[in-house]
Amino acid sequence: MAEITLRGRKYPALFDLQNVKELQEHYSDLSTIVAKLNDPEEAAYIIWLLIREGVELDNEEHHRDNEAPSLGVVKKLISFSDLQGGLTASVEEAFMEFYGKNGSGRQALQAMKTMLSESGLTMSPSGTLTATES
């Protein structure tokens, strides 16, 4: 599982369909996600979603009962150096890990679109998710 490090503490990070749903509801246009990582508030939200899902899966896989940090705590933990360092790469790694490929930037967005399509969901050019009949 991908990891996100905040102030030296490592957290499991998972990108999954729950994240896609929440990001779609939050942003309307999923193509803006990579750009949102340049905004500290938005980066904190995306990172919090990934950590929350990562901790949940880690708990299930290892029979643990850890609690993910709240969004407020994630905002406090993110430092300027995190934003300038490998945080974006860690988020992209979580995206690509879910899809099963290595890549970054535009490839992560393309992977997300492909993953949506393969799951029976499609994303219109405006970023709206719709279910397709199989």
C-alpha atoms as a printed R data frame, in Angstrom:
    type eleno elety resid chain resno       x      y       z
1   ATOM     1    CA   MET     A     1   0.000  0.000   0.000
2   ATOM     2    CA   ALA     A     2   1.212  3.512  -0.740
3   ATOM     3    CA   GLU     A     3   2.296  5.659   2.186
4   ATOM     4    CA   ILE     A     4   2.033  9.346   2.916
5   ATOM     5    CA   THR     A     5   4.547 10.852   5.335
6   ATOM     6    CA   LEU     A     6   3.539 13.916   7.346
7   ATOM     7    CA   ARG     A     7   6.117 15.406   9.739
8   ATOM     8    CA   GLY     A     8   7.979 12.129   9.776
9   ATOM     9    CA   ARG     A     9   4.954  9.921  10.559
10  ATOM    10    CA   LYS     A    10   3.939  7.419   7.896
11  ATOM    11    CA   TYR     A    11   0.299  6.726   7.108
12  ATOM    12    CA   PRO     A    12  -1.132  4.118   4.744
13  ATOM    13    CA   ALA     A    13  -2.780  5.756   1.730
14  ATOM    14    CA   LEU     A    14  -5.447  4.193  -0.443
15  ATOM    15    CA   PHE     A    15  -7.254  5.503  -3.487
16  ATOM    16    CA   ASP     A    16 -10.511  3.641  -4.078
17  ATOM    17    CA   LEU     A    17 -14.017  4.088  -5.448
18  ATOM    18    CA   GLN     A    18 -15.140  5.752  -2.211
19  ATOM    19    CA   ASN     A    19 -12.496  8.441  -2.788
20  ATOM    20    CA   VAL     A    20 -13.657  8.875  -6.385
21  ATOM    21    CA   LYS     A    21 -17.234  9.399  -5.224
22  ATOM    22    CA   GLU     A    22 -16.269 11.919  -2.551
23  ATOM    23    CA   LEU     A    23 -13.859 13.802  -4.812
24  ATOM    24    CA   GLN     A    24 -16.544 13.977  -7.514
25  ATOM    25    CA   GLU     A    25 -19.020 15.405  -5.008
26  ATOM    26    CA   HIS     A    26 -16.443 17.870  -3.662
27  ATOM    27    CA   TYR     A    27 -14.951 19.120  -6.945
28  ATOM    28    CA   SER     A    28 -17.522 18.272  -9.646
29  ATOM    29    CA   ASP     A    29 -14.658 18.048 -12.155
30  ATOM    30    CA   LEU     A    30 -12.194 15.259 -11.400
31  ATOM    31    CA   SER     A    31  -9.726 16.594 -13.957
32  ATOM    32    CA   THR     A    32  -8.788 19.346 -11.465
33  ATOM    33    CA   ILE     A    33  -7.495 16.991  -8.761
34  ATOM    34    CA   VAL     A    34  -3.810 17.151  -9.667
35  ATOM    35    CA   ALA     A    35  -3.943 20.969  -9.799
36  ATOM    36    CA   LYS     A    36  -5.720 21.057  -6.411
37  ATOM    37    CA   LEU     A    37  -2.608 19.573  -4.803
38  ATOM    38    CA   ASN     A    38  -1.000 23.029  -5.213
39  ATOM    39    CA   ASP     A    39  -3.570 24.521  -2.805
40  ATOM    40    CA   PRO     A    40  -2.728 23.629   0.833
41  ATOM    41    CA   GLU     A    41  -6.396 23.399   1.914
42  ATOM    42    CA   GLU     A    42  -7.350 21.213  -1.030
43  ATOM    43    CA   ALA     A    43  -4.201 19.106  -0.721
44  ATOM    44    CA   ALA     A    44  -5.072 18.467   2.934
45  ATOM    45    CA   TYR     A    45  -8.563 17.308   1.956
46  ATOM    46    CA   ILE     A    46  -7.273 14.904  -0.719
47  ATOM    47    CA   ILE     A    47  -4.549 13.575   1.582
48  ATOM    48    CA   TRP     A    48  -7.053 13.106   4.409
49  ATOM    49    CA   LEU     A    49  -9.323 11.040   2.142
50  ATOM    50    CA   LEU     A    50  -6.421  8.822   1.076
51  ATOM    51    CA   ILE     A    51  -5.182  8.338   4.648
52  ATOM    52    CA   ARG     A    52  -8.684  7.651   5.969
53  ATOM    53    CA   GLU     A    53  -9.244  4.881   3.419
54  ATOM    54    CA   GLY     A    54  -5.703  3.558   3.898
55  ATOM    55    CA   VAL     A    55  -6.107  3.255   7.656
56  ATOM    56    CA   GLU     A    56  -9.475  1.543   7.208
57  ATOM    57    CA   LEU     A    57  -8.035 -1.078   4.835
58  ATOM    58    CA   ASP     A    58  -4.922 -1.513   6.994
59  ATOM    59    CA   ASN     A    59  -7.185 -2.156   9.998
60  ATOM    60    CA   GLU     A    60  -9.170 -4.764   8.071
61  ATOM    61    CA   GLU     A    61  -6.108 -6.518   6.676
62  ATOM    62    CA   HIS     A    62  -4.164 -6.612   9.938
63  ATOM    63    CA   HIS     A    63  -7.022 -6.832  12.485
64  ATOM    64    CA   ARG     A    64  -6.135 -3.474  13.965
65  ATOM    65    CA   ASP     A    65  -8.245 -0.721  15.415
66  ATOM    66    CA   ASN     A    66  -6.249  2.383  14.481
67  ATOM    67    CA   GLU     A    67  -8.020  5.661  13.988
68  ATOM    68    CA   ALA     A    68  -7.243  7.879  11.022
69  ATOM    69    CA   PRO     A    69  -6.385 11.488  11.852
70  ATOM    70    CA   SER     A    70  -9.192 13.987  11.329
71  ATOM    71    CA   LEU     A    71  -9.081 16.507   8.510
72  ATOM    72    CA   GLY     A    72  -8.177 19.160  11.082
73  ATOM    73    CA   VAL     A    73  -5.222 17.134  12.308
74  ATOM    74    CA   VAL     A    74  -4.036 16.471   8.740
75  ATOM    75    CA   LYS     A    75  -4.137 20.232   8.103
76  ATOM    76    CA   LYS     A    76  -1.943 20.753  11.173
77  ATOM    77    CA   LEU     A    77   0.498 18.014  10.185
78  ATOM    78    CA   ILE     A    78   1.135 19.199   6.633
79  ATOM    79    CA   SER     A    79   4.184 21.414   6.485
80  ATOM    80    CA   PHE     A    80   5.396 23.668   3.691
81  ATOM    81    CA   SER     A    81   8.251 21.269   3.077
82  ATOM    82    CA   ASP     A    82   5.734 18.410   2.681
83  ATOM    83    CA   LEU     A    83   3.904 20.394   0.010
84  ATOM    84    CA   GLN     A    84   7.178 21.156  -1.759
85  ATOM    85    CA   GLY     A    85   8.531 17.643  -1.298
86  ATOM    86    CA   GLY     A    86   7.217 14.229  -2.126
87  ATOM    87    CA   LEU     A    87   3.595 14.655  -1.050
88  ATOM    88    CA   THR     A    88   2.296 14.998  -4.604
89  ATOM    89    CA   ALA     A    89   4.305 11.959  -5.646
90  ATOM    90    CA   SER     A    90   2.803  9.977  -2.739
91  ATOM    91    CA   VAL     A    91  -0.727 10.947  -3.780
92  ATOM    92    CA   GLU     A    92   0.006 10.003  -7.386
93  ATOM    93    CA   GLU     A    93   1.506  6.709  -6.189
94  ATOM    94    CA   ALA     A    94  -1.754  5.920  -4.365
95  ATOM    95    CA   PHE     A    95  -3.734  6.700  -7.545
96  ATOM    96    CA   MET     A    96  -1.472  4.543  -9.663
97  ATOM    97    CA   GLU     A    97  -1.291  1.727  -7.120
98  ATOM    98    CA   PHE     A    98  -5.052  1.380  -7.318
99  ATOM    99    CA   TYR     A    99  -4.958  1.249 -11.083
100 ATOM   100    CA   GLY     A   100  -1.944 -1.051 -11.141
101 ATOM   101    CA   LYS     A   101   0.521  1.025 -13.110
102 ATOM   102    CA   ASN     A   102   3.419  3.341 -12.388
103 ATOM   103    CA   GLY     A   103   3.131  6.916 -13.555
104 ATOM   104    CA   SER     A   104   2.289 10.440 -12.547
105 ATOM   105    CA   GLY     A   105   0.440 13.647 -13.424
106 ATOM   106    CA   ARG     A   106  -1.682 13.223 -16.532
107 ATOM   107    CA   GLN     A   107  -1.212  9.474 -16.341
108 ATOM   108    CA   ALA     A   108  -2.886  9.458 -12.923
109 ATOM   109    CA   LEU     A   109  -5.882 11.344 -14.303
110 ATOM   110    CA   GLN     A   110  -6.077  9.022 -17.314
111 ATOM   111    CA   ALA     A   111  -5.814  6.023 -15.006
112 ATOM   112    CA   MET     A   112  -8.700  7.410 -12.942
113 ATOM   113    CA   LYS     A   113 -10.846  7.799 -16.052
114 ATOM   114    CA   THR     A   114 -10.007  4.262 -17.180
115 ATOM   115    CA   MET     A   115 -10.724  2.886 -13.718
116 ATOM   116    CA   LEU     A   116 -14.105  4.632 -13.710
117 ATOM   117    CA   SER     A   117 -14.941  3.227 -17.109
118 ATOM   118    CA   GLU     A   118 -13.956 -0.301 -16.061
119 ATOM   119    CA   SER     A   119 -16.113 -0.011 -12.933
120 ATOM   120    CA   GLY     A   120 -19.247  0.780 -14.948
121 ATOM   121    CA   LEU     A   121 -19.009  4.511 -14.332
122 ATOM   122    CA   THR     A   122 -18.151  7.132 -16.889
123 ATOM   123    CA   MET     A   123 -17.004 10.712 -16.534
124 ATOM   124    CA   SER     A   124 -18.322 13.304 -18.955
125 ATOM   125    CA   PRO     A   125 -16.024 16.094 -20.201
126 ATOM   126    CA   SER     A   126 -17.605 18.293 -17.506
127 ATOM   127    CA   GLY     A   127 -16.499 15.777 -14.860
128 ATOM   128    CA   THR     A   128 -19.932 14.365 -14.013
129 ATOM   129    CA   LEU     A   129 -20.068 10.666 -13.095
130 ATOM   130    CA   THR     A   130 -22.767  8.494 -14.614
131 ATOM   131    CA   ALA     A   131 -23.456  4.771 -14.380
132 ATOM   132    CA   THR     A   132 -23.524  2.738 -17.580
133 ATOM   133    CA   GLU     A   133 -25.700 -0.292 -18.146
134 ATOM   134    CA   SER     A   134 -23.911 -3.563 -18.705
